[in-house]
Coordinates of N, CA and C and ligand atoms in Angstrom, one line a residue:
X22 N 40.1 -13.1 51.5 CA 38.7 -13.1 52.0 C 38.7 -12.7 53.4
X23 N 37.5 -12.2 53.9 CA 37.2 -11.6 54.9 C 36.3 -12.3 55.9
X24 N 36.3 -11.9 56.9 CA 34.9 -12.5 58.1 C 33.9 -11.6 57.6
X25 N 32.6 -12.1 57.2 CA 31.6 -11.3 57.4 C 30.3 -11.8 58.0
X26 N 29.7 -10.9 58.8 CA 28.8 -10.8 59.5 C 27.8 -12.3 59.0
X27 N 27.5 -12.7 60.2 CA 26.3 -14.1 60.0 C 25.5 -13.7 59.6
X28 N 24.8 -13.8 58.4 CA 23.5 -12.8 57.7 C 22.0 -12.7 58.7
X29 N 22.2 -13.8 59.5 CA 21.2 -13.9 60.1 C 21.0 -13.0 61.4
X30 N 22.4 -12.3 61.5 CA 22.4 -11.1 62.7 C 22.2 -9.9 61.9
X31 N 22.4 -9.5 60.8 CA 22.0 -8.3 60.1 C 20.6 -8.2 60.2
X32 N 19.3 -7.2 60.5 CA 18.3 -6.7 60.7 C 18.0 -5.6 59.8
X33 N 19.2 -4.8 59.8 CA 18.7 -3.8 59.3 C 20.1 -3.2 58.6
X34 N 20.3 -2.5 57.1 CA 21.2 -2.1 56.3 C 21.0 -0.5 55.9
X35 N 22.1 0.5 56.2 CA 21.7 1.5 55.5 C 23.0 2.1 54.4
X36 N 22.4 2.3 53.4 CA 23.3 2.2 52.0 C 23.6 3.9 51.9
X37 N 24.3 4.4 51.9 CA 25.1 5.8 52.1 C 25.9 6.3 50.5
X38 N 24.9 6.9 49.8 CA 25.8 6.9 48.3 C 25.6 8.6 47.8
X39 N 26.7 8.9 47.1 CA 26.5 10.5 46.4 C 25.3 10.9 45.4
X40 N 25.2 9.9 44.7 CA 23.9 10.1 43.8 C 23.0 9.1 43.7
X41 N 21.5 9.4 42.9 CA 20.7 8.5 42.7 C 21.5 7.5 41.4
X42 N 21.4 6.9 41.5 CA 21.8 5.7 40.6 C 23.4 4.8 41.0
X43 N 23.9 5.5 42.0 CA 25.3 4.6 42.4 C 25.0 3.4 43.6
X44 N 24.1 3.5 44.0 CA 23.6 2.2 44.6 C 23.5 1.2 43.7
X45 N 22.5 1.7 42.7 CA 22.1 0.2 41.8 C 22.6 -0.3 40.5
X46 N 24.0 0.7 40.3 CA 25.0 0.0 39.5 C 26.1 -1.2 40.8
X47 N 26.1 -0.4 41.7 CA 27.0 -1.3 42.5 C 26.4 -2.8 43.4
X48 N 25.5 -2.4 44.1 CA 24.9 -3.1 45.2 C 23.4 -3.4 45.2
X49 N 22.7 -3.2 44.1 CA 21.2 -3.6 43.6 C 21.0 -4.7 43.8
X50 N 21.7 -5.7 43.5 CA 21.4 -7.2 43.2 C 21.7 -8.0 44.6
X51 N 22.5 -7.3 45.4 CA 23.0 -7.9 47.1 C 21.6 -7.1 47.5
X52 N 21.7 -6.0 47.7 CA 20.1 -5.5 48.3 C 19.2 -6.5 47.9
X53 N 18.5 -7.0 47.1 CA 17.3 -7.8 46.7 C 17.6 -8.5 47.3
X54 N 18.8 -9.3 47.5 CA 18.6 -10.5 48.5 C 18.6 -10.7 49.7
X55 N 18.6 -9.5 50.2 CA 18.7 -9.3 51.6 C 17.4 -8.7 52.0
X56 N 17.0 -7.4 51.3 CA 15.2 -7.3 51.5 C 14.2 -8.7 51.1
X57 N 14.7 -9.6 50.2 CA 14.0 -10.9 50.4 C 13.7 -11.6 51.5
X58 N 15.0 -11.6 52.3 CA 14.9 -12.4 53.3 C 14.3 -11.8 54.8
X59 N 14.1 -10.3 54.8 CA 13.6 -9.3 55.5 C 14.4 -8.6 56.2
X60 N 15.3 -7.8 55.5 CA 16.5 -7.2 56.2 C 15.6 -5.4 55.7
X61 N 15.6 -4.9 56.7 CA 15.2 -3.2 56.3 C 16.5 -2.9 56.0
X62 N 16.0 -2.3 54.6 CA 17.6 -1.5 54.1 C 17.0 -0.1 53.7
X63 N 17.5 1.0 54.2 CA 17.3 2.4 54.2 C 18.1 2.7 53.0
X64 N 17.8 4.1 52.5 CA 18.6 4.2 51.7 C 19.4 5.8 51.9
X65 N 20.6 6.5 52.0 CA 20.6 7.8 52.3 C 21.6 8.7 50.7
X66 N 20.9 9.5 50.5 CA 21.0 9.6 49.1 C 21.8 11.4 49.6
X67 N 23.1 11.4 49.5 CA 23.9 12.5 49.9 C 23.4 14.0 48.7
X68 N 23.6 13.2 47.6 CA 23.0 14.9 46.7 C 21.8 14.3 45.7
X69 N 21.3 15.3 45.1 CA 20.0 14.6 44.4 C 20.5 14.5 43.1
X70 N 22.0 14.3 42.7 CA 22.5 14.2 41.1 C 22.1 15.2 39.7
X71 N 22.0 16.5 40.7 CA 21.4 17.5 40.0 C 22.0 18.0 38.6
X72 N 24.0 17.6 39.0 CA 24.1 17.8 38.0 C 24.8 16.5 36.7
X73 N 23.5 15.7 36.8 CA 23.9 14.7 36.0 C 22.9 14.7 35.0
X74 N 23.0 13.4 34.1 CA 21.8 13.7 33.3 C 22.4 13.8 31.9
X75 N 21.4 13.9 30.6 CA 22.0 14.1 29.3 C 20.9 15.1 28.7
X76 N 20.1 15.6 29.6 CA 18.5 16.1 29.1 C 19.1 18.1 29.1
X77 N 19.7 18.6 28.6 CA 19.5 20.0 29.4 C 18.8 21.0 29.0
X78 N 17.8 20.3 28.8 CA 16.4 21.3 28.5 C 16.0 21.1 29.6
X79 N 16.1 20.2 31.1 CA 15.9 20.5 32.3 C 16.8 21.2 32.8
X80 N 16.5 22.2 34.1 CA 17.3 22.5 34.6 C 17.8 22.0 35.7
X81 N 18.9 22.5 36.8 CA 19.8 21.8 37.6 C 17.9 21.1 38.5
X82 N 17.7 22.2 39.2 CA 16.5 22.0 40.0 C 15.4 20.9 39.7
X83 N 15.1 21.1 38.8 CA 14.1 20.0 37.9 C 15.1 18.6 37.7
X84 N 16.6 18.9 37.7 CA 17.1 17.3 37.0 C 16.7 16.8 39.0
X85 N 17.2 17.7 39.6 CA 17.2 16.8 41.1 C 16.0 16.4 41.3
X86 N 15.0 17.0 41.1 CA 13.6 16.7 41.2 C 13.3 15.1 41.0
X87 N 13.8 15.6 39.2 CA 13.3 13.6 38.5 C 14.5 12.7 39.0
X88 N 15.4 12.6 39.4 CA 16.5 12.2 40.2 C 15.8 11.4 41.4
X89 N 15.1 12.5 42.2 CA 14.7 11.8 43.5 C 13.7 11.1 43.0
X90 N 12.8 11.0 42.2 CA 12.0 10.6 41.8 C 12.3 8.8 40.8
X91 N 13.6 9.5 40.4 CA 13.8 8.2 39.2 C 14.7 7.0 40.6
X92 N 15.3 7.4 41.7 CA 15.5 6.7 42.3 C 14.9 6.1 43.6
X93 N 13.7 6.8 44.2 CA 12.6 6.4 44.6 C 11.8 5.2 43.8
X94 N 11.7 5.4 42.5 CA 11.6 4.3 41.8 C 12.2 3.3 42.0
X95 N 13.7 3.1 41.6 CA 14.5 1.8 41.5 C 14.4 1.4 42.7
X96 N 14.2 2.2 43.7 CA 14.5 1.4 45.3 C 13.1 0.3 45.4
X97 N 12.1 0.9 44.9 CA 10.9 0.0 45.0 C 11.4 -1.3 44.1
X98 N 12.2 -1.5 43.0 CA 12.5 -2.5 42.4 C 12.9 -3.7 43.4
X99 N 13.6 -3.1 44.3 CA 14.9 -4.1 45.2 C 14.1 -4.3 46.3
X100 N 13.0 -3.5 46.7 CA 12.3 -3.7 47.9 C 12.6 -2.4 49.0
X101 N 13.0 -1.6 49.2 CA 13.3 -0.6 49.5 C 12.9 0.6 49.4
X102 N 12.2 1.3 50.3 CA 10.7 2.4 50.5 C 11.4 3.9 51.3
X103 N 12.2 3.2 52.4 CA 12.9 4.1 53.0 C 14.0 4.6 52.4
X104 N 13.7 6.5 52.1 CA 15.0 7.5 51.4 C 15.1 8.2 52.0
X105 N 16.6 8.8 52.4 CA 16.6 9.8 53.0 C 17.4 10.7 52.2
X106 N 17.2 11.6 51.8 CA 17.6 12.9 50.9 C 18.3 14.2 51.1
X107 N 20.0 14.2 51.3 CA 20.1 15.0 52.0 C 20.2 16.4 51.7
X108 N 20.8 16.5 50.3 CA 20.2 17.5 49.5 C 21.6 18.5 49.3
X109 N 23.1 17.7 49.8 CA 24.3 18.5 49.2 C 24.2 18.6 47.4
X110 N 24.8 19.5 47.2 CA 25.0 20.1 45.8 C 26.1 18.7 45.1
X111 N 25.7 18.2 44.2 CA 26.2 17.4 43.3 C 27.5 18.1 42.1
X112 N 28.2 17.5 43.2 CA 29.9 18.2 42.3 C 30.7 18.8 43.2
X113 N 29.8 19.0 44.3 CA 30.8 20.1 45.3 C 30.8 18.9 46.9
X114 N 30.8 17.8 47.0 CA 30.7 17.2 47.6 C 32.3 17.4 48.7
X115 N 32.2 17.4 50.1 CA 33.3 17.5 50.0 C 33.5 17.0 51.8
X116 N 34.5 16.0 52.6 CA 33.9 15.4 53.6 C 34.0 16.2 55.0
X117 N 33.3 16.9 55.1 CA 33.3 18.0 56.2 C 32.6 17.7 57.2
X118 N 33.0 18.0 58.8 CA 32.6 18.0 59.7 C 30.6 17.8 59.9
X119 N 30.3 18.9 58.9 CA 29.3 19.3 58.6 C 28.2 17.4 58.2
X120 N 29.0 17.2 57.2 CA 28.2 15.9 56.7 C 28.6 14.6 57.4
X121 N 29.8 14.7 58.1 CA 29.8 13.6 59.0 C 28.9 13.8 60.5
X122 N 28.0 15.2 60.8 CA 27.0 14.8 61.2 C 25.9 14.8 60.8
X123 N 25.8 15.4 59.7 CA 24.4 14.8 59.1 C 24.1 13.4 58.8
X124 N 25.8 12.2 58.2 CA 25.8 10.8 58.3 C 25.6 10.5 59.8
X125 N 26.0 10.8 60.7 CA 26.1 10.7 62.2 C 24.4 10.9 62.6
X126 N 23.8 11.3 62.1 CA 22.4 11.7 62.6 C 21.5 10.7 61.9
X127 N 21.4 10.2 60.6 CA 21.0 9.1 59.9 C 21.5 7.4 60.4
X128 N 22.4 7.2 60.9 CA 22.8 6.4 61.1 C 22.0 6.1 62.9
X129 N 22.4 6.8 63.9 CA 21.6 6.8 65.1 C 19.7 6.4 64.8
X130 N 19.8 7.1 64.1 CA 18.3 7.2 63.2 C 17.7 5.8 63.2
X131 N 18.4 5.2 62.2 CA 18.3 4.0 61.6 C 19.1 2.7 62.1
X132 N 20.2 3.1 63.1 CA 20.6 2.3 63.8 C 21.0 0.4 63.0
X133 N 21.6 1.0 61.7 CA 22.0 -0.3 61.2 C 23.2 -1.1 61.8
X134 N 22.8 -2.6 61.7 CA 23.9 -3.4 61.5 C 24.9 -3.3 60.6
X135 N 25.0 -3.1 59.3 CA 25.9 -2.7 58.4 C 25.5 -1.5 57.5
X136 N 26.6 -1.0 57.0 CA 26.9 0.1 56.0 C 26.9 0.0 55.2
X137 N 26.3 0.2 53.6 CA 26.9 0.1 52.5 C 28.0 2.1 51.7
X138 N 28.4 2.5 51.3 CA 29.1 3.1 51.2 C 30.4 2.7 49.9
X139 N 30.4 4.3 49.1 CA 31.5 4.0 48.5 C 33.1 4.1 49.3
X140 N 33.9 3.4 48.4 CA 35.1 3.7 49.3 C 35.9 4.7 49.1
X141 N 36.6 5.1 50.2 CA 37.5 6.8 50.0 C 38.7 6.1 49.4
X142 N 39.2 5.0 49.1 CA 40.2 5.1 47.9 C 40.1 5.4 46.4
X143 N 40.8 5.7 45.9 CA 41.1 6.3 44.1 C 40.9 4.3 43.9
X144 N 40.2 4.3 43.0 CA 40.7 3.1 41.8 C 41.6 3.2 41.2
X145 N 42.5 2.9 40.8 CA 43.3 3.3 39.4 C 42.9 2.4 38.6
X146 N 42.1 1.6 38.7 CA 42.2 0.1 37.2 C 40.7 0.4 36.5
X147 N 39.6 1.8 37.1 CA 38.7 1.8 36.2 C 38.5 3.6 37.3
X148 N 38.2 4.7 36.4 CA 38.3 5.9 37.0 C 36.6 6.0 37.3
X149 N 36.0 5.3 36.7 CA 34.7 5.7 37.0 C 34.5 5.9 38.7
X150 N 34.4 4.4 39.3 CA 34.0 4.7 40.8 C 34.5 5.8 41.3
X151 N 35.8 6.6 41.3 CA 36.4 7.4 42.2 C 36.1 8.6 41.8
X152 N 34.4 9.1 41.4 CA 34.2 10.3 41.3 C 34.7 10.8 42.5
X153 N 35.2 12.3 42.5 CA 35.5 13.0 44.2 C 34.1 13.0 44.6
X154 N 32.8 13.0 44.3 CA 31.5 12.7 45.3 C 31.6 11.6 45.8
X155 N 32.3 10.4 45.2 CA 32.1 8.9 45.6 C 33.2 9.0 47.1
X156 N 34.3 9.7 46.6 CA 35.6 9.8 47.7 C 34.8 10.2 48.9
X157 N 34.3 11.2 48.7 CA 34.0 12.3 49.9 C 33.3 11.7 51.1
X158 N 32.0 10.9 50.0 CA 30.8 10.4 50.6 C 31.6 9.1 51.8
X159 N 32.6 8.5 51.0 CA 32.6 7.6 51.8 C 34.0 7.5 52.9
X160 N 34.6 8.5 52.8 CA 35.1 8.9 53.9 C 34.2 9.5 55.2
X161 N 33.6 10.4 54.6 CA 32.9 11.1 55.7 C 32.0 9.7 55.9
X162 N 31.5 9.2 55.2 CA 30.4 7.6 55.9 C 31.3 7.1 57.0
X163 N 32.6 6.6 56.6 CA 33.5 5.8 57.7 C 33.3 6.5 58.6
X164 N 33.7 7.6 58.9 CA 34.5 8.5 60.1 C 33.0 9.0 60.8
X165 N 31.9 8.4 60.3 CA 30.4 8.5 61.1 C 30.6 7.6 61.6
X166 N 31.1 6.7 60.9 CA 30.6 5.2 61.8 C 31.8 5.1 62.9
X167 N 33.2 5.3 62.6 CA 33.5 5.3 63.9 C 35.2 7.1 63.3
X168 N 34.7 8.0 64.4 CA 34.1 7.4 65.6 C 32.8 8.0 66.1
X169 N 32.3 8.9 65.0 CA 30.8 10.0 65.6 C 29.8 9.4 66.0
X170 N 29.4 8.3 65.2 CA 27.9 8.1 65.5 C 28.0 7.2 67.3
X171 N 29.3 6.4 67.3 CA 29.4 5.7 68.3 C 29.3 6.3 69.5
X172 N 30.1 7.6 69.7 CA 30.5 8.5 70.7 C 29.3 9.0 70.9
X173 N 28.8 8.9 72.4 CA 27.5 10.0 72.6 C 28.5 11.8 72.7
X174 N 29.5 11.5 73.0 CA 30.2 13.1 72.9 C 30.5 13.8 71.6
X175 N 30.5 13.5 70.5 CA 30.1 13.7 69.4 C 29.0 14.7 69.0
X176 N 29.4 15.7 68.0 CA 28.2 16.5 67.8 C 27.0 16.5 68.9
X177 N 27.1 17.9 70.4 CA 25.6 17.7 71.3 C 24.6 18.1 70.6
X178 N 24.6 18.4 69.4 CA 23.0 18.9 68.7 C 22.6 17.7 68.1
X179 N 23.4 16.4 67.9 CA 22.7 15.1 68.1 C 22.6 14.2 69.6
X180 N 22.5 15.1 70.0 CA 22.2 14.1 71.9 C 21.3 13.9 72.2
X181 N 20.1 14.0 71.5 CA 18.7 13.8 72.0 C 18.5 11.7 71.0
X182 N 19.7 11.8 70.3 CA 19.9 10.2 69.4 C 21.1 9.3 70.0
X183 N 20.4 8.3 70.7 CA 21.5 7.4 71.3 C 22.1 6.9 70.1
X184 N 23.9 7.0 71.0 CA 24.7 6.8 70.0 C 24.8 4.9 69.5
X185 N 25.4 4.9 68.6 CA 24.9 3.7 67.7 C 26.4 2.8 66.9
X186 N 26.8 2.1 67.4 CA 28.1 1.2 66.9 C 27.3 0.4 65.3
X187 N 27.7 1.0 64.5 CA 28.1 0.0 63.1 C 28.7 -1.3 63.1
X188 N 28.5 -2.3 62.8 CA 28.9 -3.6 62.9 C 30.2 -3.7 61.7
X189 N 29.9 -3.3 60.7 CA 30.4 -3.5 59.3 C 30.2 -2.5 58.4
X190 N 30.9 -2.4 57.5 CA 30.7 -1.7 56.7 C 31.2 -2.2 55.2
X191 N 30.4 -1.9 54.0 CA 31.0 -2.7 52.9 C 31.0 -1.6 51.7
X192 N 32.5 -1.3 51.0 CA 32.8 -1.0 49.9 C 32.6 -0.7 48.9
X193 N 32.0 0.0 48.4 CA 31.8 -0.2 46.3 C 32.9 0.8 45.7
X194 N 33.3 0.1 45.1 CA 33.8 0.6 44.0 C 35.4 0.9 44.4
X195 N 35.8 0.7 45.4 CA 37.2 0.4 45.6 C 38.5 -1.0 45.4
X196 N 39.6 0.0 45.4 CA 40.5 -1.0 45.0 C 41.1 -2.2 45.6
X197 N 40.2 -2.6 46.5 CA 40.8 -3.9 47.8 C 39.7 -4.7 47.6
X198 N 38.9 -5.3 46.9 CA 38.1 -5.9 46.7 C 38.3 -7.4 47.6
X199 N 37.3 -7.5 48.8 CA 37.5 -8.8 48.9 C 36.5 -9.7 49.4
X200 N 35.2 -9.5 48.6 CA 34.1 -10.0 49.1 C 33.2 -10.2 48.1
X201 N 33.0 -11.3 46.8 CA 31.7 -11.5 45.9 C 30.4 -11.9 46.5
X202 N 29.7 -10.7 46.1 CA 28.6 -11.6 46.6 C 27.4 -12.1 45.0
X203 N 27.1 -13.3 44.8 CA 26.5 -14.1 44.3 C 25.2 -13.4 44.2
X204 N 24.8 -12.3 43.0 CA 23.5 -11.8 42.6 C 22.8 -12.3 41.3
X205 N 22.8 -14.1 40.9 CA 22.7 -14.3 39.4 C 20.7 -14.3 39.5
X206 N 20.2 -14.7 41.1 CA 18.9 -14.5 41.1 C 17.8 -13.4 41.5
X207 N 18.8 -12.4 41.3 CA 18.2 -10.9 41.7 C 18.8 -10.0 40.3
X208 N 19.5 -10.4 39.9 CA 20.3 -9.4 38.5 C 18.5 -8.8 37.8
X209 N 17.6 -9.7 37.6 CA 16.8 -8.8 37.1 C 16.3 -7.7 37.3
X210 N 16.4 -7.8 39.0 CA 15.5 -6.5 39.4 C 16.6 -5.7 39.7
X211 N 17.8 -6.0 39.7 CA 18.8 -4.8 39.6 C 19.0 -4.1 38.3
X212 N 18.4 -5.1 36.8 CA 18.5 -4.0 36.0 C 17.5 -3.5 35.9
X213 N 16.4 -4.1 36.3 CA 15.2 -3.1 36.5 C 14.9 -1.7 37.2
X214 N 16.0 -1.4 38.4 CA 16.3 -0.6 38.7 C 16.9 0.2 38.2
X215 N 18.4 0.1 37.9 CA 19.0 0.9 36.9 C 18.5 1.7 35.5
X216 N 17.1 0.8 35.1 CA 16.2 1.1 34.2 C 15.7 2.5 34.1
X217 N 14.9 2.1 35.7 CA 14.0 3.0 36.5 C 14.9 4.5 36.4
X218 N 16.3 4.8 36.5 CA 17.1 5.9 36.0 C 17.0 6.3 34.7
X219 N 15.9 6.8 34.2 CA 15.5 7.2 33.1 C 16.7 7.8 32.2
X220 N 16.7 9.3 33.1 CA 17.6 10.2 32.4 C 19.0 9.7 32.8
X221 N 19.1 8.6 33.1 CA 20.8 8.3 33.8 C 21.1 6.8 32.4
X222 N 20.0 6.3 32.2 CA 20.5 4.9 31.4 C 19.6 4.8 30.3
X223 N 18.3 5.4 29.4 CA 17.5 5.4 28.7 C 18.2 5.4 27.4
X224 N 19.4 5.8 27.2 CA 20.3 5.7 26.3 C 21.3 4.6 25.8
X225 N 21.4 3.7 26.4 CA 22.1 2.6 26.9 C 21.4 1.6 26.3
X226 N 21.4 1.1 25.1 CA 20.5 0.2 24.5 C 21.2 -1.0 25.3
X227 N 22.2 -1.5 25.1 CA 23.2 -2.3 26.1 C 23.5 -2.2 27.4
X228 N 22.1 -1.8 28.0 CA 22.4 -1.8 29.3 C 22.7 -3.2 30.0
X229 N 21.6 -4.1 29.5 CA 22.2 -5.1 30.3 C 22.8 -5.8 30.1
X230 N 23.8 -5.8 28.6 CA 24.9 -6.8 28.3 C 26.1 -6.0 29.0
X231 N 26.2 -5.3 29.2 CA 27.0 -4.4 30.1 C 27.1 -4.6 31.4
X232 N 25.9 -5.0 32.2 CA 25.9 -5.2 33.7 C 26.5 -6.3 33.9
X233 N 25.7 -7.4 32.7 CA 25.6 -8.8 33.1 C 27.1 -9.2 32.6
X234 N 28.0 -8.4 31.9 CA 29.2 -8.5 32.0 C 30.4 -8.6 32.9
X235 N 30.0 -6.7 33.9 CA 30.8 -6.9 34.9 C 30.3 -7.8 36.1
X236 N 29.3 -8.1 36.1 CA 29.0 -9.1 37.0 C 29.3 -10.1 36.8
X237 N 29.8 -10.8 35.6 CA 30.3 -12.2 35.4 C 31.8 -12.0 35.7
X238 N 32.0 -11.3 35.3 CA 33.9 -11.2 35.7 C 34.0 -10.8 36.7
X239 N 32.9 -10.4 37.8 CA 33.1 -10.1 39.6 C 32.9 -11.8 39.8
X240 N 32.2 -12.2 39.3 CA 32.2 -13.8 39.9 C 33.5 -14.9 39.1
X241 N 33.8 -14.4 37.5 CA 35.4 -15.5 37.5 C 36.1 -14.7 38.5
X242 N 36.2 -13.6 38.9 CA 37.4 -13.3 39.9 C 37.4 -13.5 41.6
X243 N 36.1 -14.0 41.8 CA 35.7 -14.5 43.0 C 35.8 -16.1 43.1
X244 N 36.2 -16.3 42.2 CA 35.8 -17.9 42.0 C 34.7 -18.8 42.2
X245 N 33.3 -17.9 41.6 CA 32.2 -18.7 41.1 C 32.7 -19.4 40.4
X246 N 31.0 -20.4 40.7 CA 30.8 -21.4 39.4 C 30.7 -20.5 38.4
X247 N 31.2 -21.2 37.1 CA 31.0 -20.6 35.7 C 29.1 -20.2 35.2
X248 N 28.8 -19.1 34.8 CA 27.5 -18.8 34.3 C 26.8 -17.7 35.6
X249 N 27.8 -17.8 36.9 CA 27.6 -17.3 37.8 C 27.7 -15.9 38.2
X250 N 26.6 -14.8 38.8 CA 26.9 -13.1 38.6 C 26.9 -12.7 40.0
X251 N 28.1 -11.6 40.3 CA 28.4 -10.9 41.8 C 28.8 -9.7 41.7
X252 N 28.4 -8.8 42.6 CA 28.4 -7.7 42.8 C 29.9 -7.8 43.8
X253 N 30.9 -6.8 44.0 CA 32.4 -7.0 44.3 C 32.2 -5.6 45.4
X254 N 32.7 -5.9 46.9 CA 32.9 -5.4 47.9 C 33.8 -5.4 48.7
X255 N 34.7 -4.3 49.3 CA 35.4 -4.4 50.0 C 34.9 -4.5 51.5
X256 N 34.8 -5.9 52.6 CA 34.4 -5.4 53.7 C 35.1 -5.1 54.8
X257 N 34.1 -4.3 55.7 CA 35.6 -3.7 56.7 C 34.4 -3.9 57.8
X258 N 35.1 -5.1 59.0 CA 35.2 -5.1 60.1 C 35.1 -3.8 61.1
X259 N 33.9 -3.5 61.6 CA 33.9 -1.7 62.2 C 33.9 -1.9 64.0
X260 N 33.6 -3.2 64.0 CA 33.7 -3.4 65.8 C 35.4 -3.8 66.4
Ligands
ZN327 ZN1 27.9 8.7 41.5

């Protein structure tokens, strides 16, 4: 187990993911509890998942379209209004100078307390999380938070944005898991979200005996009470 931040110093959260929909399979249910209690959580959405989907009578263009659209939706589920879109090509994701200041420019921006972000380790015990967009995104996320966004010497075509220390930063979908967080009274509006991903889950009659699955086995492996559902994080200390 880890130190993490007194919730009551968290203010403001910005969640850093490769597609629309990888927030609210991982971290939907911890967002609701946190925009409950009045934490602004931004959201920064690296490609518009153009090339996801099961529809291809749309094209790439049009799937990003309903993408931004289908996850503008879910974010209203959790409480969350602010997206930022940055518009890399989905599949070619890759962690370049380039995107760690475009992360570096959103983050100054938004000036969070914590980070949400996938992690730049491989899983090996489930291949899903470790799409290479998921790798990319969250290496280049770390290496914003320290050391770009910190450094006012860092990228000068962001100098007109005082530089900005990350407190924390937390994990999805990596292999060091050491943080449950307790979502059994928000699980609704997290599958309400996931819902809201039309062309991503509309097919999924079992969506939510599926969620509410791995969320019960994130909480026996956290050592909840029994009946009890958590969303699983690695967190990393950034001060
Ligand atoms: Zn993804």
């Amino acid at each position: 187990m880890v130190d993490v931040l007194n919730e009551a110093d968290v203010r403001r959260v910005l969640a850093v993911a490769a597609h629309p929909d990888d927030v609210d399979f991982s971290s939907a249910g911890t967002i609701a509890g946190w925009t409950d209690r009045g934490v602004e959580v931004v959201y920064c959405l690296v490609t518009d998942g153009d090339a996801g989907g099961f529809d291809r009578t749309v094209d790439g263009e049009g799937m990003g379209a309903l993408r931004r659209a289908e996850q503008t939706a879910a974010a209203k589920c959790v409480g969350v209004t602010d997206l930022r879109f940055l518009g890399y090509r989905d599949g070619a994701v890759e962690p370049t100078l380039a995107l760690r200041r475009d992360l570096s420019r959103v983050i100054r921006e938004v000036r969070p307390d914590r980070v949400i972000t996938h992690s730049p380790e491989r899983n090996y015990q489930r291949i899903y999380p470790s799409h290479p967009d998921h790798r990319a995104v969250g290496a280049a996320a770390l290496d914003a938070v320290y050391p770009d966004a910190r450094n006012p010497y860092a990228f000068p075509e962001l100098a007109d944005l005082p530089a900005w220390t990350v407190r924390e930063v937390w994990l999805m979908g990596g292999p060091a898991v050491n943080h449950y967080n307790d979502v059994t009274d928000t699980v609704d509006r997290k599958i309400a979200a996931l819902r809201a991903h039309v062309s991503q889950t509309a097919h999924r009659e079992d969506l939510e005996d599926m969620v509410r699955g791995w969320l019960g086995a994130n909480a026996q492996a956290g050592g909840l009470p029994e009946g009890r559902l958590a969303e699983a994080f690695q967190v990393v200390p950034t001060v």
